[in-house]
Short mmCIF file of C-alpha atoms and ligand atoms in Angstrom, two decimals:
data_model
loop_
_atom_site.label_atom_id
_atom_site.label_comp_id
_atom_site.label_asym_id
_atom_site.label_seq_id
_atom_site.Cartn_x
_atom_site.Cartn_y
_atom_site.Cartn_z
CA MET A 1307 102.79 110.77 128.19
CA ALA A 1308 104.72 111.36 124.71
CA ILE A 1309 105.44 108.26 122.33
CA LYS A 1310 108.27 109.22 119.88
CA ILE A 1311 108.67 107.71 116.47
CA ALA A 1312 110.77 107.64 113.53
CA LEU A 1313 110.04 107.36 110.14
CA LEU A 1314 112.07 105.73 107.58
CA GLY A 1315 111.38 107.44 104.24
CA LEU A 1316 109.57 110.74 104.02
CA GLY A 1317 107.95 109.99 100.27
CA THR A 1318 104.28 109.58 99.34
CA VAL A 1319 103.59 107.62 102.14
CA GLY A 1320 106.28 109.19 104.79
CA SER A 1321 104.96 112.74 104.19
CA GLY A 1322 101.18 111.59 104.38
CA VAL A 1323 101.74 110.35 108.13
CA LEU A 1324 103.82 113.55 108.79
CA LYS A 1325 100.68 115.31 107.74
CA ILE A 1326 98.12 113.49 109.85
CA ILE A 1327 100.12 113.64 112.72
CA LYS A 1328 100.50 117.35 112.13
CA ASN A 1329 96.82 118.03 111.43
CA ASN A 1330 94.75 115.43 113.53
CA GLN A 1331 96.98 115.65 116.79
CA LYS A 1332 93.98 116.64 119.04
CA LYS A 1333 92.06 113.05 117.79
CA ILE A 1334 95.03 110.86 117.95
CA ARG A 1335 95.53 112.12 121.58
CA GLN A 1336 91.96 110.94 122.45
CA THR A 1337 92.05 107.54 120.47
CA SER A 1338 95.97 106.49 121.43
CA GLY A 1339 95.83 108.40 125.30
CA GLU A 1340 99.20 109.89 124.00
CA GLU A 1341 100.79 112.57 122.40
CA ILE A 1342 102.57 111.25 119.21
CA ILE A 1343 105.70 112.94 118.19
CA ILE A 1344 107.92 112.20 115.19
CA GLU A 1345 111.28 112.80 116.61
CA LYS A 1346 113.36 111.98 113.45
CA ALA A 1347 112.84 111.23 109.67
CA LEU A 1348 115.58 109.41 107.72
CA VAL A 1349 115.82 110.11 104.11
CA ARG A 1350 118.50 109.62 101.38
CA ASN A 1351 118.15 113.17 99.94
CA PRO A 1352 117.68 115.82 102.85
CA GLU A 1353 117.79 118.73 100.38
CA LYS A 1354 114.79 117.31 98.38
CA HIS A 1355 112.80 117.79 101.96
CA ARG A 1356 113.97 121.36 102.60
CA ASN A 1357 110.51 122.66 103.11
CA LEU A 1358 109.71 120.02 105.97
CA ALA A 1359 113.17 120.86 108.02
CA SER A 1360 110.91 123.05 110.04
CA GLU A 1361 108.40 120.23 111.06
CA VAL A 1362 110.90 117.15 111.35
CA MET A 1363 114.18 116.67 112.18
CA LEU A 1364 115.96 115.07 108.92
CA THR A 1365 118.78 112.63 109.32
CA THR A 1366 120.86 110.33 106.70
CA ASN A 1367 122.10 108.59 109.55
CA PHE A 1368 120.29 105.41 110.58
CA ASP A 1369 122.16 104.44 113.76
CA SER A 1370 120.75 108.10 115.39
CA ILE A 1371 117.57 106.52 115.37
CA LEU A 1372 118.62 103.13 116.48
CA GLN A 1373 120.55 104.29 119.05
CA ASP A 1374 117.77 106.97 120.52
CA PRO A 1375 116.18 105.29 123.50
CA GLU A 1376 113.23 107.46 123.59
CA ILE A 1377 112.08 106.30 120.32
CA LYS A 1378 109.60 103.21 120.62
CA ILE A 1379 108.33 103.03 117.43
CA VAL A 1380 109.96 103.05 113.74
CA VAL A 1381 107.91 103.07 110.76
CA GLU A 1382 109.56 101.91 107.62
CA LEU A 1383 108.23 103.58 104.35
CA ILE A 1384 111.40 103.15 102.26
CA GLY A 1385 110.21 100.29 100.60
CA GLY A 1386 112.19 97.21 98.49
CA LEU A 1387 113.94 94.32 100.18
CA HIS A 1388 117.41 96.24 101.32
CA PRO A 1389 118.14 98.36 103.37
CA ALA A 1390 114.69 97.92 104.82
CA LYS A 1391 115.12 94.43 106.29
CA GLU A 1392 118.47 95.40 107.63
CA TYR A 1393 116.83 98.19 109.22
CA ILE A 1394 113.85 96.58 110.50
CA THR A 1395 116.05 93.89 111.74
CA ALA A 1396 118.02 96.20 113.60
CA ALA A 1397 115.30 98.14 115.27
CA ILE A 1398 113.37 95.03 116.49
CA ASN A 1399 117.02 93.86 117.97
CA ALA A 1400 117.36 97.21 119.58
CA GLY A 1401 113.77 96.74 121.20
CA LYS A 1402 111.75 99.07 119.01
CA ASN A 1403 108.28 98.23 117.70
CA VAL A 1404 108.03 98.44 114.09
CA VAL A 1405 105.40 99.56 111.46
CA THR A 1406 105.69 98.63 107.68
CA ALA A 1407 103.85 99.37 104.27
CA ASN A 1408 106.41 97.31 102.72
CA LYS A 1409 104.75 94.19 100.95
CA ASP A 1410 107.80 93.01 98.99
CA LEU A 1411 109.59 92.57 102.19
CA MET A 1412 106.75 91.20 104.51
CA ALA A 1413 106.05 88.49 101.65
CA THR A 1414 109.76 87.45 101.36
CA PHE A 1415 111.15 87.68 104.79
CA GLY A 1416 107.89 87.97 106.72
CA SER A 1417 108.32 84.98 108.68
CA GLU A 1418 111.91 85.48 109.87
CA LEU A 1419 110.67 89.01 111.01
CA ILE A 1420 107.76 87.87 112.55
CA ASN A 1421 109.52 85.42 114.78
CA LEU A 1422 112.46 87.89 115.58
CA ALA A 1423 109.66 90.20 116.69
CA ALA A 1424 107.90 87.60 118.98
CA SER A 1425 111.26 86.62 120.28
CA LYS A 1426 112.26 90.44 121.21
CA LYS A 1427 108.55 90.83 122.78
CA CYS A 1428 107.81 93.73 119.88
CA ASP A 1429 105.05 94.76 117.84
CA LEU A 1430 105.32 94.40 113.92
CA MET A 1431 102.37 95.34 112.13
CA TYR A 1432 102.02 96.20 108.20
CA ASP A 1433 98.25 96.91 107.53
CA ALA A 1434 99.28 99.48 104.98
CA SER A 1435 101.13 96.87 103.11
CA VAL A 1436 97.56 95.25 101.16
CA ALA A 1437 95.06 97.28 99.38
CA GLY A 1438 96.70 100.86 100.77
CA GLY A 1439 93.91 102.45 102.81
CA ILE A 1440 91.65 99.53 103.06
CA PRO A 1441 91.93 98.05 106.54
CA ILE A 1442 92.02 94.80 105.36
CA LEU A 1443 94.53 93.21 107.30
CA ARG A 1444 93.49 94.00 110.36
CA THR A 1445 90.03 93.22 109.45
CA LEU A 1446 91.27 89.50 108.45
CA ALA A 1447 93.03 89.27 111.93
CA THR A 1448 90.20 90.41 114.00
CA SER A 1449 86.60 90.33 112.45
CA TYR A 1450 86.96 87.00 110.77
CA SER A 1451 89.05 85.31 113.60
CA SER A 1452 86.47 82.92 114.07
CA ASP A 1453 85.21 82.31 110.70
CA ILE A 1454 86.50 80.13 107.91
CA ILE A 1455 87.36 81.64 104.57
CA SER A 1456 86.81 79.92 101.47
CA GLU A 1457 88.04 82.54 98.86
CA ILE A 1458 89.65 85.97 98.63
CA GLN A 1459 89.43 87.58 94.97
CA GLY A 1460 90.28 91.19 94.43
CA ILE A 1461 91.47 94.07 92.81
CA ILE A 1462 94.86 94.52 95.03
CA ASN A 1463 97.10 96.69 92.73
CA GLY A 1464 95.90 100.33 92.18
CA THR A 1465 98.57 101.40 89.42
CA THR A 1466 97.46 98.65 87.33
CA ASN A 1467 93.43 99.42 87.93
CA TYR A 1468 94.13 103.08 87.23
CA ILE A 1469 96.13 101.99 84.02
CA LEU A 1470 93.18 99.74 82.84
CA SER A 1471 90.46 102.34 83.83
CA GLN A 1472 92.48 105.26 82.12
CA MET A 1473 93.11 102.91 78.81
CA GLY A 1474 89.17 101.76 78.89
CA GLU A 1475 87.51 104.85 79.24
CA LYS A 1476 89.54 107.83 78.72
CA GLY A 1477 91.17 106.20 75.59
CA LEU A 1478 94.86 107.06 77.10
CA ASN A 1479 97.73 104.58 75.89
CA TYR A 1480 99.27 102.35 78.11
CA GLU A 1481 102.59 104.57 78.61
CA GLU A 1482 100.60 107.90 79.36
CA ALA A 1483 98.48 106.20 82.07
CA LEU A 1484 101.56 104.90 83.52
CA LYS A 1485 102.83 108.23 83.73
CA ASN A 1486 99.76 109.31 85.33
CA ALA A 1487 100.00 106.79 87.92
CA GLN A 1488 103.46 107.36 88.80
CA GLU A 1489 103.10 111.10 89.20
CA LEU A 1490 100.16 110.61 91.15
CA GLY A 1491 102.29 108.32 93.71
CA PHE A 1492 100.09 105.18 93.08
CA ALA A 1493 103.01 103.18 91.53
CA GLU A 1494 106.15 101.67 93.26
CA ALA A 1495 109.33 103.79 92.68
CA ASP A 1496 110.37 100.98 90.04
CA PRO A 1497 106.89 100.17 88.67
CA THR A 1498 107.71 96.98 87.17
CA ASN A 1499 106.50 95.29 90.03
CA ASP A 1500 103.09 96.90 89.30
CA VAL A 1501 102.58 96.12 85.57
CA THR A 1502 104.16 92.67 85.71
CA GLY A 1503 101.70 91.32 88.54
CA LYS A 1504 104.68 91.30 91.01
CA ASP A 1505 103.21 93.80 93.63
CA ALA A 1506 99.61 91.97 93.50
CA ALA A 1507 101.48 88.70 94.24
CA TYR A 1508 103.38 89.97 97.35
CA LYS A 1509 99.86 91.17 98.48
CA ILE A 1510 98.29 87.62 97.91
CA VAL A 1511 101.11 86.13 99.75
CA ILE A 1512 100.36 88.11 102.80
CA LEU A 1513 96.50 87.69 102.35
CA SER A 1514 97.07 83.98 102.49
CA LYS A 1515 98.58 83.93 105.74
CA PHE A 1516 95.79 86.16 107.09
CA ALA A 1517 92.94 84.42 105.53
CA PHE A 1518 94.15 80.71 105.31
CA GLY A 1519 96.97 80.75 107.54
CA THR A 1520 99.35 79.27 105.05
CA LYS A 1521 102.64 80.30 104.42
CA ILE A 1522 103.32 80.50 100.36
CA SER A 1523 105.83 82.15 98.49
CA ILE A 1524 105.61 84.18 94.74
CA ASP A 1525 107.25 80.87 93.13
CA ASP A 1526 104.79 78.89 94.33
CA PHE A 1527 101.99 80.43 91.62
CA THR A 1528 101.39 81.53 87.86
CA ILE A 1529 101.83 85.33 88.15
CA GLN A 1530 100.79 87.31 85.07
CA GLY A 1531 100.72 91.38 84.74
CA ILE A 1532 99.10 93.86 82.45
CA ASN A 1533 102.19 94.62 80.71
CA ASN A 1534 101.35 92.01 77.67
CA LEU A 1535 97.57 92.78 77.67
CA LYS A 1536 96.68 93.82 73.97
CA ASP A 1537 94.23 96.42 73.28
CA PHE A 1538 92.37 94.16 70.81
CA ASP A 1539 91.75 91.66 73.76
CA ILE A 1540 90.45 94.53 75.96
CA LYS A 1541 88.00 95.71 73.42
CA GLN A 1542 86.70 92.16 72.31
CA ALA A 1543 86.23 91.73 76.27
CA GLN A 1544 84.20 94.80 76.33
CA LYS A 1545 81.94 93.97 73.14
CA LEU A 1546 81.20 90.30 75.19
CA GLY A 1547 80.09 92.26 78.17
CA TYR A 1548 83.03 91.96 80.36
CA VAL A 1549 85.63 94.02 81.81
CA ILE A 1550 89.33 93.07 82.11
CA LYS A 1551 90.84 93.71 85.63
CA LEU A 1552 94.10 92.29 87.10
CA ILE A 1553 92.78 90.07 89.97
CA GLY A 1554 94.60 88.31 92.87
CA ILE A 1555 92.56 85.08 93.95
CA ALA A 1556 93.36 82.76 96.87
CA LYS A 1557 90.58 80.02 96.85
CA ASN A 1558 90.30 76.71 98.76
CA ILE A 1559 89.74 74.38 96.42
CA ASN A 1560 88.95 70.63 97.83
CA GLY A 1561 91.09 71.66 100.88
CA LYS A 1562 93.84 72.92 98.55
CA LEU A 1563 95.03 76.26 98.11
CA PHE A 1564 94.81 77.54 94.84
CA VAL A 1565 96.33 80.79 94.11
CA GLU A 1566 97.03 83.00 91.11
CA VAL A 1567 97.49 86.62 90.04
CA ALA A 1568 96.56 87.31 86.26
CA PRO A 1569 94.20 89.63 84.32
CA CYS A 1570 90.73 88.29 84.29
CA LEU A 1571 87.34 88.76 82.39
CA LEU A 1572 84.44 90.19 84.98
CA PRO A 1573 80.54 90.56 83.67
CA GLY A 1574 80.21 94.18 83.20
CA ASN A 1575 77.61 93.93 86.18
CA ALA A 1576 79.44 92.71 88.78
CA ILE A 1577 80.59 94.64 91.70
CA MET A 1578 84.38 94.69 90.95
CA ALA A 1579 83.92 95.55 87.41
CA HIS A 1580 82.91 98.99 88.70
CA ILE A 1581 86.12 99.41 90.91
CA LYS A 1582 87.98 102.15 89.19
CA ASN A 1583 91.19 103.86 88.88
CA GLU A 1584 93.43 103.58 91.99
CA LEU A 1585 90.43 101.98 93.92
CA ASN A 1586 90.88 98.33 95.18
CA ALA A 1587 88.34 95.80 95.93
CA LEU A 1588 88.63 92.34 97.89
CA GLN A 1589 85.54 90.02 98.03
CA ILE A 1590 85.43 87.39 100.46
CA LYS A 1591 83.76 84.33 100.91
CA SER A 1592 83.53 82.68 104.38
CA GLN A 1593 81.34 80.12 106.22
CA SER A 1594 79.80 82.66 108.52
CA LEU A 1595 79.63 85.94 107.05
CA GLY A 1596 79.00 84.74 103.41
CA THR A 1597 80.14 87.15 100.56
CA ALA A 1598 81.49 90.39 101.73
CA VAL A 1599 83.09 93.24 99.66
CA PHE A 1600 85.67 95.73 101.05
CA THR A 1601 86.49 98.51 98.71
CA GLY A 1602 88.50 101.94 98.91
CA PRO A 1603 91.40 103.66 97.82
CA GLY A 1604 94.67 100.85 97.32
CA ALA A 1605 97.20 103.47 96.68
CA GLY A 1606 98.01 107.20 97.35
CA SER A 1607 99.30 109.17 100.27
CA PRO A 1608 96.47 109.82 102.74
CA ALA A 1609 94.70 106.55 102.73
CA THR A 1610 97.89 104.71 102.97
CA ALA A 1611 99.10 107.01 105.98
CA ASN A 1612 95.78 106.56 107.58
CA SER A 1613 96.46 102.66 107.57
CA VAL A 1614 99.87 103.46 108.77
CA MET A 1615 98.63 105.32 111.23
CA SER A 1616 96.24 102.78 112.72
CA ASP A 1617 99.32 100.37 113.14
CA VAL A 1618 101.22 103.56 115.08
CA ILE A 1619 97.67 104.08 117.34
CA THR A 1620 97.66 100.20 118.02
CA GLU A 1621 101.23 99.94 119.03
CA THR A 1622 101.51 102.94 120.93
CA LYS A 1623 98.62 101.61 123.11
CA ASN A 1624 100.56 98.31 123.48
CA VAL A 1625 103.77 100.06 124.38
CA VAL A 1626 101.94 102.03 127.14
CA LYS A 1627 100.22 98.85 128.42
CA ASN A 1628 103.33 96.97 127.95
CA THR A 1629 101.78 94.49 126.02
CA THR A 1630 103.84 94.51 122.81
CA GLY A 1631 105.10 91.33 121.42
CA GLN A 1632 101.72 89.66 119.89
CA PRO A 1633 101.96 88.62 116.32
CA PHE A 1634 99.33 90.76 114.21
CA SER A 1635 97.82 87.51 113.05
CA ASN A 1636 98.46 84.41 114.94
CA PHE A 1637 96.48 82.08 112.44
CA SER A 1638 98.33 79.12 111.19
CA HIS A 1639 97.19 76.26 108.95
CA VAL A 1640 99.09 74.15 106.41
CA MET A 1641 97.31 73.59 103.06
CA GLN A 1642 98.83 71.98 100.09
CA LEU A 1643 98.69 74.09 96.65
CA THR A 1644 96.18 72.74 94.06
CA SER A 1645 97.43 70.85 90.97
CA SER A 1646 96.41 71.73 87.38
CA GLU A 1647 93.32 69.38 87.25
CA ASP A 1648 91.53 70.92 90.36
CA VAL A 1649 91.18 74.30 89.05
CA LYS A 1650 88.20 74.80 86.58
CA TYR A 1651 87.43 78.27 85.05
CA SER A 1652 85.64 79.25 81.78
CA TYR A 1653 88.30 81.31 79.61
CA TYR A 1654 88.30 83.74 76.93
CA LEU A 1655 90.87 82.57 74.31
CA SER A 1656 92.26 84.54 71.45
CA PHE A 1657 94.12 82.97 68.32
CA GLU A 1658 95.74 84.20 65.44
CA ALA A 1659 93.64 83.21 62.54
CA GLU A 1660 96.16 81.31 60.81
CA GLU A 1661 94.28 78.39 61.16
CA THR A 1662 90.54 77.88 59.94
CA LEU A 1663 87.56 78.04 62.43
CA PHE A 1664 86.74 74.36 61.30
CA ASP A 1665 90.16 73.15 62.42
CA LEU A 1666 90.23 75.14 65.70
CA SER A 1667 86.98 73.59 66.41
CA LYS A 1668 88.20 70.00 65.84
CA LEU A 1669 90.82 70.61 68.06
CA LEU A 1670 89.09 72.05 70.91
CA SER A 1671 86.65 69.11 70.52
CA ASN A 1672 89.47 66.39 70.66
CA LEU A 1673 90.75 68.18 73.89
CA GLU A 1674 87.04 68.10 75.37
CA ILE A 1675 86.76 71.92 75.65
CA PRO A 1676 83.08 73.15 75.51
CA VAL A 1677 82.80 76.19 73.60
CA ARG A 1678 80.04 78.79 74.40
CA GLU A 1679 81.14 81.28 71.39
CA ILE A 1680 83.60 81.35 68.72
CA LYS A 1681 84.07 83.82 66.11
CA GLN A 1682 86.69 85.29 63.80
CA VAL A 1683 87.20 88.99 64.33
CA GLN A 1684 89.78 90.68 61.48
CA SER A 1685 92.77 88.65 61.96
CA ARG A 1686 92.10 86.78 65.34
CA ILE A 1687 89.63 83.95 66.34
CA VAL A 1688 87.97 84.57 69.74
CA VAL A 1689 86.67 81.93 71.85
CA VAL A 1690 84.53 81.65 75.06
CA THR A 1691 84.66 78.44 76.60
CA GLU A 1692 82.50 76.52 79.34
CA ASN A 1693 84.75 75.69 82.54
CA ILE A 1694 87.78 73.59 81.50
CA SER A 1695 90.63 72.45 83.87
CA ARG A 1696 93.87 74.44 83.50
CA GLN A 1697 95.39 71.22 82.59
CA GLN A 1698 93.31 71.27 79.47
CA LEU A 1699 94.46 74.83 78.76
CA GLN A 1700 97.82 73.69 78.89
CA ASP A 1701 97.47 70.88 76.76
CA LEU A 1702 95.71 73.29 74.14
CA ALA A 1703 98.54 75.89 74.58
CA ILE A 1704 101.09 72.99 73.84
CA GLN A 1705 99.08 71.85 70.61
CA ASP A 1706 98.12 74.96 69.03
CA GLN A 1707 100.79 77.67 68.62
CA TYR A 1708 98.56 80.32 67.46
CA LEU A 1709 96.97 80.88 70.98
CA LYS A 1710 97.83 84.04 71.97
CA ALA A 1711 95.98 85.07 75.32
CA SER A 1712 93.88 83.39 77.55
CA TYR A 1713 92.07 84.99 80.51
CA LYS A 1714 89.80 83.57 83.02
CA ILE A 1715 86.34 84.77 83.20
CA LEU A 1716 85.00 85.21 86.74
CA GLN A 1717 81.38 85.09 87.34
P1 NDP B 2630 108.51 106.74 97.80
O1 NDP B 2630 109.47 106.28 97.01
O2 NDP B 2630 107.72 107.83 97.71
O3 NDP B 2630 109.31 107.28 99.12
C1 NDP B 2630 110.58 106.45 99.71
C2 NDP B 2630 111.36 107.22 100.78
O4 NDP B 2630 112.24 106.80 101.12
C3 NDP B 2630 111.93 108.41 100.22
O5 NDP B 2630 111.71 109.87 100.90
C4 NDP B 2630 113.33 108.08 100.06
O6 NDP B 2630 114.23 109.16 100.36
C5 NDP B 2630 113.61 107.23 101.31
N1 NDP B 2630 114.59 106.04 100.78
C6 NDP B 2630 114.50 105.42 99.97
N2 NDP B 2630 115.93 104.61 100.02
C7 NDP B 2630 116.35 105.18 101.23
C8 NDP B 2630 117.32 104.65 101.78
N3 NDP B 2630 118.45 103.75 101.49
N4 NDP B 2630 118.05 105.01 102.99
C9 NDP B 2630 117.28 106.36 103.30
N5 NDP B 2630 116.01 106.69 102.83
C10 NDP B 2630 115.37 106.38 101.53
O7 NDP B 2630 107.70 104.98 98.21
P2 NDP B 2630 106.27 105.20 98.84
O8 NDP B 2630 106.15 106.44 100.03
O9 NDP B 2630 105.28 105.41 97.57
O10 NDP B 2630 106.29 103.65 99.50
C11 NDP B 2630 106.81 103.56 100.98
C12 NDP B 2630 106.63 102.27 101.10
O11 NDP B 2630 104.92 102.05 100.85
C13 NDP B 2630 106.68 101.00 99.85
O12 NDP B 2630 107.14 99.96 100.62
C14 NDP B 2630 105.41 100.73 99.19
O13 NDP B 2630 105.40 99.47 98.82
C15 NDP B 2630 104.64 101.05 100.04
N6 NDP B 2630 103.23 101.43 99.81
C16 NDP B 2630 102.86 102.68 99.02
C17 NDP B 2630 101.71 103.06 98.51
C18 NDP B 2630 101.36 104.02 97.80
O14 NDP B 2630 100.40 104.67 97.13
N7 NDP B 2630 102.64 104.75 97.19
C19 NDP B 2630 100.83 102.37 98.92
C20 NDP B 2630 101.03 101.21 99.97
C21 NDP B 2630 102.00 101.00 100.32
P3 NDP B 2630 114.65 110.65 99.41
O15 NDP B 2630 113.09 111.34 99.53
O16 NDP B 2630 115.34 111.27 100.02
O17 NDP B 2630 114.54 110.18 97.83
N1 HSE B 2631 102.09 100.48 93.73
C1 HSE B 2631 100.79 99.81 94.75
C2 HSE B 2631 99.64 100.15 94.00
C3 HSE B 2631 101.06 100.50 95.84
O1 HSE B 2631 99.68 100.49 93.12
O2 HSE B 2631 98.76 99.19 94.50
C4 HSE B 2631 100.00 100.38 97.00
O3 HSE B 2631 100.31 98.84 97.29
#
């Protein structure tokens, strides 16, 4: 039997899927039990893909996919909220199963689409939407199905990790490094979400559902990207023995959920400090397994296409066995979000040296902020604190206009 699928989008990820299906058909047939055929690929501009016209039928007409009863699986690789949402909704309403790599969409309209898929007995899978090639969502849904997770912390945006690695090690400036990340296919079509932390925030929303069973929105937590990170702070962090990485955190603190995306300092000898370029890593702490780290390519064509194919093959088996319609993760658990008092970390702080070391030390002491290190470097004062609450940090920012940067230090 052959299972016919349609691709929506033939860019970085879509072309990777096409390549895998073409080159690895023998293994796919063995593992899925079926031949998988790409019946059609929807693109915006067929001229751009003329070189692929002999391998796949190109179309600009989504209805021709929707109305083809032979197409059982629609693979959405367009990205963004619209028209991806409308296409997926229409595909499910037409009884088609869906695979997507779209974190923007699943973090924003996931519940609605998941409910629709269940009501129509269709599959909706999205393993590639988080951490590209690392099969993290399927691992959370299956291998952690009896375990209780207390924390997920990770590098979940390949573009920013690539930029920080290239700036820190190769001396590239921010613009050059971003341009390279775009050329290599790591960045989103519009890289704003990558550099402002929004892409990582979408991923942490999806991870929170899989790891804690808890539905949150990107409006529920603080998001800070790397776009305002200064060379000075990267270098000072290095001098103090740390590496700065953009980190997504979802953590159970006394029964409440703390979620954040922000640049953080990692000790130079931490595993995650050594995760470079487009590689991602997720460190998961749980009751039974303890601490586990999953790492691999978090962006790029073949790696992401591999995760997409894993979903396509799982859905193919479900279609053949007539077992479609089960949610990708059925874990559900309501958790409140933490307050600023509950969250305690040690911080790297950077102030304009418009005040004296004496005055700053006095203010920190008044706010009961214990100091591990304080020094003046050029026109800045750099402080490393012991553990303080987020509330103390907020009070400091209100009382000291010269505070220019504050980054958590993770152990
Ligand atoms: P690209 O921008 O490379 O490709 C997008 C494709 O969608 C293009 O082929 C484009 O057509 C097509 N397209 C865009 N808009 C429309 C439209 N309105 N109608 C029809 N076709 C359209 O994106 P990526 O492949 O990089 O990303 C795809 C998805 O995968 C996104 O959701 C992204 O977040 C996700 N993802 C990407 C990763 C990566 O490393 N790149 C990793 C993990 C997830 P045309 O070519 O004609 O312009
Ligand atoms: N733009 C994303 C990143 C792609 O750089 O991580 C993978 O989701």
